[in-house]
PDB file of N, CA and C in Angstrom:
ATOM      1  N   UNK A 101     -11.190  -8.707 -26.375  1.00 76.00           N
ATOM      2  CA  UNK A 101     -10.378  -8.613 -27.969  1.00 76.00           C
ATOM      3  C   UNK A 101      -9.312  -8.265 -27.529  1.00 76.00           C
ATOM      4  N   UNK A 102      -8.607  -8.372 -28.314  1.00 90.00           N
ATOM      5  CA  UNK A 102      -6.599  -8.067 -27.978  1.00 90.00           C
ATOM      6  C   UNK A 102      -6.837  -6.753 -28.794  1.00 90.00           C
ATOM      7  N   UNK A 103      -6.541  -5.636 -28.062  1.00 92.00           N
ATOM      8  CA  UNK A 103      -6.560  -3.822 -28.532  1.00 92.00           C
ATOM      9  C   UNK A 103      -4.867  -3.487 -29.003  1.00 92.00           C
ATOM     10  N   UNK A 104      -4.334  -3.126 -29.697  1.00 94.00           N
ATOM     11  CA  UNK A 104      -3.217  -2.110 -29.637  1.00 94.00           C
ATOM     12  C   UNK A 104      -3.322  -0.958 -28.823  1.00 94.00           C
ATOM     13  N   UNK A 105      -2.184  -0.949 -28.249  1.00 92.00           N
ATOM     14  CA  UNK A 105      -2.482   0.659 -27.480  1.00 92.00           C
ATOM     15  C   UNK A 105      -0.523   1.262 -27.390  1.00 92.00           C
ATOM     16  N   UNK A 106      -0.629   2.243 -27.532  1.00 93.00           N
ATOM     17  CA  UNK A 106       0.205   3.484 -28.076  1.00 93.00           C
ATOM     18  C   UNK A 106       0.074   4.683 -26.912  1.00 93.00           C
ATOM     19  N   UNK A 107       0.720   4.988 -26.590  1.00 92.00           N
ATOM     20  CA  UNK A 107       1.186   6.253 -26.276  1.00 92.00           C
ATOM     21  C   UNK A 107       2.358   7.033 -26.687  1.00 92.00           C
ATOM     22  N   UNK A 108       2.318   8.314 -27.161  1.00 94.00           N
ATOM     23  CA  UNK A 108       3.220   9.123 -28.106  1.00 94.00           C
ATOM     24  C   UNK A 108       3.424  10.888 -26.525  1.00 94.00           C
ATOM     25  N   UNK A 109       4.351  11.024 -26.563  1.00 94.00           N
ATOM     26  CA  UNK A 109       5.129  12.439 -26.074  1.00 94.00           C
ATOM     27  C   UNK A 109       5.520  13.238 -26.635  1.00 94.00           C
ATOM     28  N   UNK A 110       4.592  14.206 -26.836  1.00 95.00           N
ATOM     29  CA  UNK A 110       5.113  15.425 -28.125  1.00 95.00           C
ATOM     30  C   UNK A 110       5.559  14.741 -29.257  1.00 95.00           C
ATOM     31  N   UNK A 111       4.809  13.603 -29.759  1.00 94.00           N
ATOM     32  CA  UNK A 111       5.229  13.549 -31.132  1.00 94.00           C
ATOM     33  C   UNK A 111       5.800  11.923 -31.069  1.00 94.00           C
ATOM     34  N   UNK A 112       6.712  11.774 -29.906  1.00 93.00           N
ATOM     35  CA  UNK A 112       7.770  10.940 -29.891  1.00 93.00           C
ATOM     36  C   UNK A 112       6.842   9.076 -29.154  1.00 93.00           C
ATOM     37  N   UNK A 113       6.753   8.458 -30.144  1.00 93.00           N
ATOM     38  CA  UNK A 113       6.018   7.097 -29.795  1.00 93.00           C
ATOM     39  C   UNK A 113       7.383   6.380 -28.688  1.00 93.00           C
ATOM     40  N   UNK A 114       6.561   5.974 -27.475  1.00 90.00           N
ATOM     41  CA  UNK A 114       7.289   5.538 -26.090  1.00 90.00           C
ATOM     42  C   UNK A 114       6.756   4.920 -25.545  1.00 90.00           C
ATOM     43  N   UNK A 115       5.429   3.985 -26.344  1.00 90.00           N
ATOM     44  CA  UNK A 115       4.923   2.882 -25.422  1.00 90.00           C
ATOM     45  C   UNK A 115       4.268   2.505 -26.616  1.00 90.00           C
ATOM     46  N   UNK A 116       4.325   1.127 -27.383  1.00 92.00           N
ATOM     47  CA  UNK A 116       3.305   0.335 -27.834  1.00 92.00           C
ATOM     48  C   UNK A 116       3.073  -1.241 -27.399  1.00 92.00           C
ATOM     49  N   UNK A 117       1.844  -1.198 -27.590  1.00 90.00           N
ATOM     50  CA  UNK A 117       1.700  -3.407 -26.822  1.00 90.00           C
ATOM     51  C   UNK A 117       0.238  -3.331 -27.014  1.00 90.00           C
ATOM     52  N   UNK A 118      -0.116  -4.431 -26.553  1.00 92.00           N
ATOM     53  CA  UNK A 118      -1.073  -5.083 -26.984  1.00 92.00           C
ATOM     54  C   UNK A 118      -2.059  -5.535 -25.488  1.00 92.00           C
ATOM     55  N   UNK A 119      -3.281  -5.661 -25.419  1.00 89.00           N
ATOM     56  CA  UNK A 119      -3.658  -5.758 -24.262  1.00 89.00           C
ATOM     57  C   UNK A 119      -3.804  -7.392 -24.428  1.00 89.00           C
ATOM     58  N   UNK A 120      -3.294  -8.128 -25.120  1.00 90.00           N
ATOM     59  CA  UNK A 120      -3.251  -9.874 -24.971  1.00 90.00           C
ATOM     60  C   UNK A 120      -1.742 -10.337 -24.259  1.00 90.00           C
ATOM     61  N   UNK A 121      -1.215  -8.793 -23.978  1.00 89.00           N
ATOM     62  CA  UNK A 121       0.226  -9.187 -23.099  1.00 89.00           C
ATOM     63  C   UNK A 121       0.084  -8.794 -21.655  1.00 89.00           C
ATOM     64  N   UNK A 122      -1.257  -8.043 -21.368  1.00 86.00           N
ATOM     65  CA  UNK A 122      -1.236  -7.826 -19.877  1.00 86.00           C
ATOM     66  C   UNK A 122      -1.006  -9.191 -18.777  1.00 86.00           C
ATOM     67  N   UNK A 123      -0.344  -8.304 -17.581  1.00 87.00           N
ATOM     68  CA  UNK A 123      -0.333  -9.978 -16.793  1.00 87.00           C
ATOM     69  C   UNK A 123      -1.565 -10.151 -16.191  1.00 87.00           C
ATOM     70  N   UNK A 124      -2.233  -8.785 -15.447  1.00 89.00           N
ATOM     71  CA  UNK A 124      -3.777  -9.100 -15.421  1.00 89.00           C
ATOM     72  C   UNK A 124      -5.127  -8.685 -16.545  1.00 89.00           C
ATOM     73  N   UNK A 125      -5.952  -9.687 -17.095  1.00 88.00           N
ATOM     74  CA  UNK A 125      -6.264  -9.390 -17.582  1.00 88.00           C
ATOM     75  C   UNK A 125      -8.117  -8.342 -17.589  1.00 88.00           C
ATOM     76  N   UNK A 126      -7.762  -7.445 -18.376  1.00 85.00           N
ATOM     77  CA  UNK A 126      -9.264  -6.621 -18.356  1.00 85.00           C
ATOM     78  C   UNK A 126     -10.227  -6.897 -17.514  1.00 85.00           C
ATOM     79  N   UNK A 127     -11.152  -8.187 -18.142  1.00 90.00           N
ATOM     80  CA  UNK A 127     -12.170  -8.142 -17.526  1.00 90.00           C
ATOM     81  C   UNK A 127     -12.067  -8.869 -15.765  1.00 90.00           C
ATOM     82  N   UNK A 128     -10.595  -9.129 -15.701  1.00 94.00           N
ATOM     83  CA  UNK A 128     -10.896  -9.705 -14.290  1.00 94.00           C
ATOM     84  C   UNK A 128     -10.637  -8.497 -13.338  1.00 94.00           C
ATOM     85  N   UNK A 129      -9.732  -7.442 -13.700  1.00 93.00           N
ATOM     86  CA  UNK A 129      -9.406  -6.062 -13.092  1.00 93.00           C
ATOM     87  C   UNK A 129     -11.204  -5.126 -13.007  1.00 93.00           C
ATOM     88  N   UNK A 130     -11.471  -5.254 -14.083  1.00 94.00           N
ATOM     89  CA  UNK A 130     -13.064  -4.461 -13.713  1.00 94.00           C
ATOM     90  C   UNK A 130     -14.139  -5.351 -12.904  1.00 94.00           C
ATOM     91  N   UNK A 131     -13.907  -6.522 -13.143  1.00 96.00           N
ATOM     92  CA  UNK A 131     -14.522  -7.663 -12.046  1.00 96.00           C
ATOM     93  C   UNK A 131     -13.994  -7.509 -10.535  1.00 96.00           C
ATOM     94  N   UNK A 132     -12.865  -7.006 -10.401  1.00 96.00           N
ATOM     95  CA  UNK A 132     -11.982  -7.115  -8.785  1.00 96.00           C
ATOM     96  C   UNK A 132     -12.784  -5.511  -8.711  1.00 96.00           C
ATOM     97  N   UNK A 133     -12.070  -4.523  -9.104  1.00 97.00           N
ATOM     98  CA  UNK A 133     -12.817  -3.341  -9.061  1.00 97.00           C
ATOM     99  C   UNK A 133     -14.181  -2.824  -8.776  1.00 97.00           C
ATOM    100  N   UNK A 134     -15.132  -3.672  -9.348  1.00 97.00           N
ATOM    101  CA  UNK A 134     -16.925  -3.511  -9.592  1.00 97.00           C
ATOM    102  C   UNK A 134     -16.712  -3.880  -7.777  1.00 97.00           C
ATOM    103  N   UNK A 135     -16.355  -5.175  -7.589  1.00 97.00           N
ATOM    104  CA  UNK A 135     -16.717  -5.762  -6.288  1.00 97.00           C
ATOM    105  C   UNK A 135     -16.622  -4.875  -4.938  1.00 97.00           C
ATOM    106  N   UNK A 136     -15.801  -3.857  -4.598  1.00 96.00           N
ATOM    107  CA  UNK A 136     -15.583  -2.684  -4.068  1.00 96.00           C
ATOM    108  C   UNK A 136     -16.007  -1.355  -3.881  1.00 96.00           C
ATOM    109  N   UNK A 137     -16.606  -1.170  -5.215  1.00 96.00           N
ATOM    110  CA  UNK A 137     -17.302  -0.078  -5.778  1.00 96.00           C
ATOM    111  C   UNK A 137     -17.905  -0.069  -6.721  1.00 96.00           C
ATOM    112  N   UNK A 138     -18.641   0.842  -7.030  1.00 97.00           N
ATOM    113  CA  UNK A 138     -19.939   0.838  -8.078  1.00 97.00           C
ATOM    114  C   UNK A 138     -19.102   2.095  -9.174  1.00 97.00           C
ATOM    115  N   UNK A 139     -19.024   1.186 -10.183  1.00 96.00           N
ATOM    116  CA  UNK A 139     -18.624   1.571 -11.592  1.00 96.00           C
ATOM    117  C   UNK A 139     -19.441   2.558 -11.778  1.00 96.00           C
ATOM    118  N   UNK A 140     -19.216   3.924 -12.816  1.00 95.00           N
ATOM    119  CA  UNK A 140     -19.847   4.855 -13.282  1.00 95.00           C
ATOM    120  C   UNK A 140     -19.496   4.955 -14.668  1.00 95.00           C
ATOM    121  N   UNK A 141     -20.149   5.686 -15.411  1.00 93.00           N
ATOM    122  CA  UNK A 141     -19.949   5.929 -17.041  1.00 93.00           C
ATOM    123  C   UNK A 141     -18.821   6.828 -16.890  1.00 93.00           C
ATOM    124  N   UNK A 142     -17.623   6.704 -17.487  1.00 88.00           N
ATOM    125  CA  UNK A 142     -16.579   7.751 -17.511  1.00 88.00           C
ATOM    126  C   UNK A 142     -15.494   7.424 -16.737  1.00 88.00           C
ATOM    127  N   UNK A 143     -15.865   6.316 -15.610  1.00 91.00           N
ATOM    128  CA  UNK A 143     -15.049   6.247 -14.764  1.00 91.00           C
ATOM    129  C   UNK A 143     -13.694   5.336 -15.525  1.00 91.00           C
ATOM    130  N   UNK A 144     -12.410   5.871 -14.754  1.00 86.00           N
ATOM    131  CA  UNK A 144     -10.898   5.253 -15.282  1.00 86.00           C
ATOM    132  C   UNK A 144     -10.264   4.465 -14.496  1.00 86.00           C
ATOM    133  N   UNK A 145     -10.286   3.213 -14.810  1.00 88.00           N
ATOM    134  CA  UNK A 145      -9.422   2.231 -13.965  1.00 88.00           C
ATOM    135  C   UNK A 145      -8.187   2.447 -14.865  1.00 88.00           C
ATOM    136  N   UNK A 146      -7.095   2.426 -14.091  1.00 83.00           N
ATOM    137  CA  UNK A 146      -5.919   2.868 -14.380  1.00 83.00           C
ATOM    138  C   UNK A 146      -5.083   1.478 -14.115  1.00 83.00           C
ATOM    139  N   UNK A 147      -4.146   0.731 -15.060  1.00 80.00           N
ATOM    140  CA  UNK A 147      -3.464  -0.353 -15.048  1.00 80.00           C
ATOM    141  C   UNK A 147      -2.217  -0.313 -14.813  1.00 80.00           C
ATOM    142  N   UNK A 148      -1.566   0.854 -15.213  1.00 72.00           N
ATOM    143  CA  UNK A 148      -0.643   0.976 -15.035  1.00 72.00           C
ATOM    144  C   UNK A 148       0.632   0.556 -15.926  1.00 72.00           C
ATOM    145  N   UNK A 149       1.740   1.455 -15.986  1.00 70.00           N
ATOM    146  CA  UNK A 149       2.932   1.676 -17.880  1.00 70.00           C
ATOM    147  C   UNK A 149       4.068   0.842 -17.140  1.00 70.00           C
ATOM    148  N   UNK A 150       5.180   0.694 -18.315  1.00 69.00           N
ATOM    149  CA  UNK A 150       6.587   0.820 -17.599  1.00 69.00           C
ATOM    150  C   UNK A 150       6.385   2.263 -17.647  1.00 69.00           C
ATOM    151  N   UNK A 151       7.912   2.505 -17.638  1.00 69.00           N
ATOM    152  CA  UNK A 151       8.784   3.679 -17.240  1.00 69.00           C
ATOM    153  C   UNK A 151       8.886   4.316 -18.480  1.00 69.00           C
ATOM    154  N   UNK A 152       8.260   5.738 -18.717  1.00 73.00           N
ATOM    155  CA  UNK A 152       8.622   5.884 -20.313  1.00 73.00           C
ATOM    156  C   UNK A 152       9.908   5.796 -20.466  1.00 73.00           C
ATOM    157  N   UNK A 153      11.545   6.192 -19.885  1.00 77.00           N
ATOM    158  CA  UNK A 153      12.299   6.352 -19.965  1.00 77.00           C
ATOM    159  C   UNK A 153      12.966   7.624 -20.483  1.00 77.00           C
ATOM    160  N   UNK A 154      12.325   8.261 -20.140  1.00 79.00           N
ATOM    161  CA  UNK A 154      12.710  10.014 -20.047  1.00 79.00           C
ATOM    162  C   UNK A 154      12.012  10.702 -19.497  1.00 79.00           C
ATOM    163  N   UNK A 155      12.275  11.862 -18.708  1.00 84.00           N
ATOM    164  CA  UNK A 155      11.166  12.484 -18.548  1.00 84.00           C
ATOM    165  C   UNK A 155       9.932  13.333 -18.885  1.00 84.00           C
ATOM    166  N   UNK A 156       8.852  13.468 -18.510  1.00 88.00           N
ATOM    167  CA  UNK A 156       7.990  14.602 -19.104  1.00 88.00           C
ATOM    168  C   UNK A 156       8.128  16.014 -18.876  1.00 88.00           C
ATOM    169  N   UNK A 157       7.738  17.004 -19.128  1.00 91.00           N
ATOM    170  CA  UNK A 157       7.829  18.236 -18.697  1.00 91.00           C
ATOM    171  C   UNK A 157       6.662  18.702 -19.079  1.00 91.00           C
ATOM    172  N   UNK A 158       6.405  20.144 -18.166  1.00 93.00           N
ATOM    173  CA  UNK A 158       5.336  21.012 -18.592  1.00 93.00           C
ATOM    174  C   UNK A 158       5.687  21.459 -20.033  1.00 93.00           C
ATOM    175  N   UNK A 159       4.782  21.499 -21.210  1.00 94.00           N
ATOM    176  CA  UNK A 159       4.260  21.686 -22.325  1.00 94.00           C
ATOM    177  C   UNK A 159       4.412  20.667 -23.147  1.00 94.00           C
ATOM    178  N   UNK A 160       4.844  19.196 -22.574  1.00 95.00           N
ATOM    179  CA  UNK A 160       4.736  18.111 -23.344  1.00 95.00           C
ATOM    180  C   UNK A 160       3.268  17.797 -23.438  1.00 95.00           C
ATOM    181  N   UNK A 161       2.887  17.221 -24.652  1.00 96.00           N
ATOM    182  CA  UNK A 161       1.829  16.826 -25.187  1.00 96.00           C
ATOM    183  C   UNK A 161       1.546  14.989 -25.277  1.00 96.00           C
ATOM    184  N   UNK A 162       1.009  14.226 -24.020  1.00 94.00           N
ATOM    185  CA  UNK A 162       1.059  13.002 -23.873  1.00 94.00           C
ATOM    186  C   UNK A 162      -0.549  12.634 -25.377  1.00 94.00           C
ATOM    187  N   UNK A 163      -0.447  11.861 -25.717  1.00 95.00           N
ATOM    188  CA  UNK A 163      -1.484  10.878 -26.577  1.00 95.00           C
ATOM    189  C   UNK A 163      -1.610   9.464 -26.962  1.00 95.00           C
ATOM    190  N   UNK A 164      -2.620   9.262 -25.952  1.00 93.00           N
ATOM    191  CA  UNK A 164      -2.994   7.868 -25.896  1.00 93.00           C
ATOM    192  C   UNK A 164      -3.869   7.139 -26.610  1.00 93.00           C
ATOM    193  N   UNK A 165      -3.040   6.211 -27.190  1.00 95.00           N
ATOM    194  CA  UNK A 165      -4.736   5.459 -28.072  1.00 95.00           C
ATOM    195  C   UNK A 165      -4.813   3.992 -27.968  1.00 95.00           C
ATOM    196  N   UNK A 166      -6.132   3.700 -27.939  1.00 92.00           N
ATOM    197  CA  UNK A 166      -6.514   2.027 -28.193  1.00 92.00           C
ATOM    198  C   UNK A 166      -7.121   1.912 -29.214  1.00 92.00           C
ATOM    199  N   UNK A 167      -6.465   1.212 -29.918  1.00 94.00           N
ATOM    200  CA  UNK A 167      -7.078   0.595 -30.963  1.00 94.00           C
ATOM    201  C   UNK A 167      -9.161   0.421 -31.038  1.00 94.00           C
ATOM    202  N   UNK A 168      -9.924   1.081 -32.452  1.00 93.00           N
ATOM    203  CA  UNK A 168     -10.882   0.669 -32.134  1.00 93.00           C
ATOM    204  C   UNK A 168     -11.939   1.286 -30.871  1.00 93.00           C
ATOM    205  N   UNK A 169     -11.214   1.911 -30.042  1.00 92.00           N
ATOM    206  CA  UNK A 169     -11.800   2.911 -28.851  1.00 92.00           C
ATOM    207  C   UNK A 169     -11.737   4.215 -29.354  1.00 92.00           C
ATOM    208  N   UNK A 170     -10.379   5.024 -29.591  1.00 95.00           N
ATOM    209  CA  UNK A 170     -10.001   6.251 -29.578  1.00 95.00           C
ATOM    210  C   UNK A 170      -8.868   6.396 -29.015  1.00 95.00           C
ATOM    211  N   UNK A 171      -8.963   7.667 -28.874  1.00 96.00           N
ATOM    212  CA  UNK A 171      -7.575   8.565 -28.733  1.00 96.00           C
ATOM    213  C   UNK A 171      -7.747   9.881 -27.546  1.00 96.00           C
ATOM    214  N   UNK A 172      -6.686   9.916 -26.695  1.00 94.00           N
ATOM    215  CA  UNK A 172      -7.034  11.059 -25.647  1.00 94.00           C
ATOM    216  C   UNK A 172      -5.879  11.789 -25.060  1.00 94.00           C
ATOM    217  N   UNK A 173      -6.042  12.623 -25.550  1.00 96.00           N
ATOM    218  CA  UNK A 173      -5.035  13.846 -25.661  1.00 96.00           C
ATOM    219  C   UNK A 173      -4.592  14.517 -24.492  1.00 96.00           C
ATOM    220  N   UNK A 174      -3.519  15.102 -23.584  1.00 93.00           N
ATOM    221  CA  UNK A 174      -3.554  15.713 -22.506  1.00 93.00           C
ATOM    222  C   UNK A 174      -2.056  16.343 -22.669  1.00 93.00           C
ATOM    223  N   UNK A 175      -2.284  17.756 -22.269  1.00 95.00           N
ATOM    224  CA  UNK A 175      -1.463  18.611 -22.236  1.00 95.00           C
ATOM    225  C   UNK A 175      -0.422  17.998 -20.841  1.00 95.00           C
ATOM    226  N   UNK A 176       0.889  18.606 -20.570  1.00 92.00           N
ATOM    227  CA  UNK A 176       1.401  18.145 -19.312  1.00 92.00           C
ATOM    228  C   UNK A 176       1.665  19.303 -18.495  1.00 92.00           C
ATOM    229  N   UNK A 177       1.055  18.936 -17.549  1.00 91.00           N
ATOM    230  CA  UNK A 177       1.149  21.101 -17.191  1.00 91.00           C
ATOM    231  C   UNK A 177       2.285  21.047 -15.744  1.00 91.00           C
ATOM    232  N   UNK A 178       2.664  22.090 -14.897  1.00 86.00           N
ATOM    233  CA  UNK A 178       2.898  21.623 -13.979  1.00 86.00           C
ATOM    234  C   UNK A 178       2.044  21.909 -12.569  1.00 86.00           C
ATOM    235  N   UNK A 179       2.245  21.500 -11.727  1.00 77.00           N
ATOM    236  CA  UNK A 179       1.324  20.810 -10.634  1.00 77.00           C
ATOM    237  C   UNK A 179       0.628  22.395 -10.289  1.00 77.00           C
ATOM    238  N   UNK A 180       1.649  23.423 -10.137  1.00 74.00           N
ATOM    239  CA  UNK A 180       1.178  24.718  -9.833  1.00 74.00           C
ATOM    240  C   UNK A 180       0.272  25.509 -10.760  1.00 74.00           C
ATOM    241  N   UNK A 181       0.252  24.812 -11.571  1.00 68.00           N
ATOM    242  CA  UNK A 181      -0.609  25.988 -12.816  1.00 68.00           C
ATOM    243  C   UNK A 181      -2.166  24.955 -12.589  1.00 68.00           C
ATOM    244  N   UNK A 182      -2.267  23.903 -11.693  1.00 65.00           N
ATOM    245  CA  UNK A 182      -3.533  23.221 -12.057  1.00 65.00           C
ATOM    246  C   UNK A 182      -4.438  23.422 -11.361  1.00 65.00           C
ATOM    247  N   UNK A 183      -5.646  24.138 -11.806  1.00 68.00           N
ATOM    248  CA  UNK A 183      -7.218  24.703 -11.176  1.00 68.00           C
ATOM    249  C   UNK A 183      -7.020  23.642  -9.609  1.00 68.00           C
ATOM    250  N   UNK A 184      -7.523  24.248  -9.056  1.00 63.00           N
ATOM    251  CA  UNK A 184      -7.276  23.596  -7.151  1.00 63.00           C
ATOM    252  C   UNK A 184      -6.120  23.415  -6.255  1.00 63.00           C
ATOM    253  N   UNK A 185      -5.411  23.770  -7.348  1.00 59.00           N
ATOM    254  CA  UNK A 185      -3.870  23.357  -6.674  1.00 59.00           C
ATOM    255  C   UNK A 185      -3.727  24.084  -5.073  1.00 59.00           C
ATOM    256  N   UNK A 186      -3.439  23.217  -4.752  1.00 58.00           N
ATOM    257  CA  UNK A 186      -2.766  24.177  -2.912  1.00 58.00           C
ATOM    258  C   UNK A 186      -1.130  23.657  -2.483  1.00 58.00           C
ATOM    259  N   UNK A 187      -1.031  25.019  -1.861  1.00 53.00           N
ATOM    260  CA  UNK A 187       0.189  24.520  -1.264  1.00 53.00           C
ATOM    261  C   UNK A 187       0.065  24.417  -0.075  1.00 53.00           C
TER     262      UNK A 187
END
């Protein structure tokens, strides 16, 4: 199905599209990736994105929504603030 996708950064809409416009179809990407590795529940396949057009900084909140599937919210932190970060 064709699904609407949005990305907001701290409430500001920065990306909006639909899966029907993807260059690579999702089922083809899943088939390709699963040929080389076993996919497990919870695995994420990133497919790239256009440039947002402004810098994302610590303190921002990124909210990605896929129509009919759900929304994920992630705070932006500095790399040095990430658990397990080594210098």
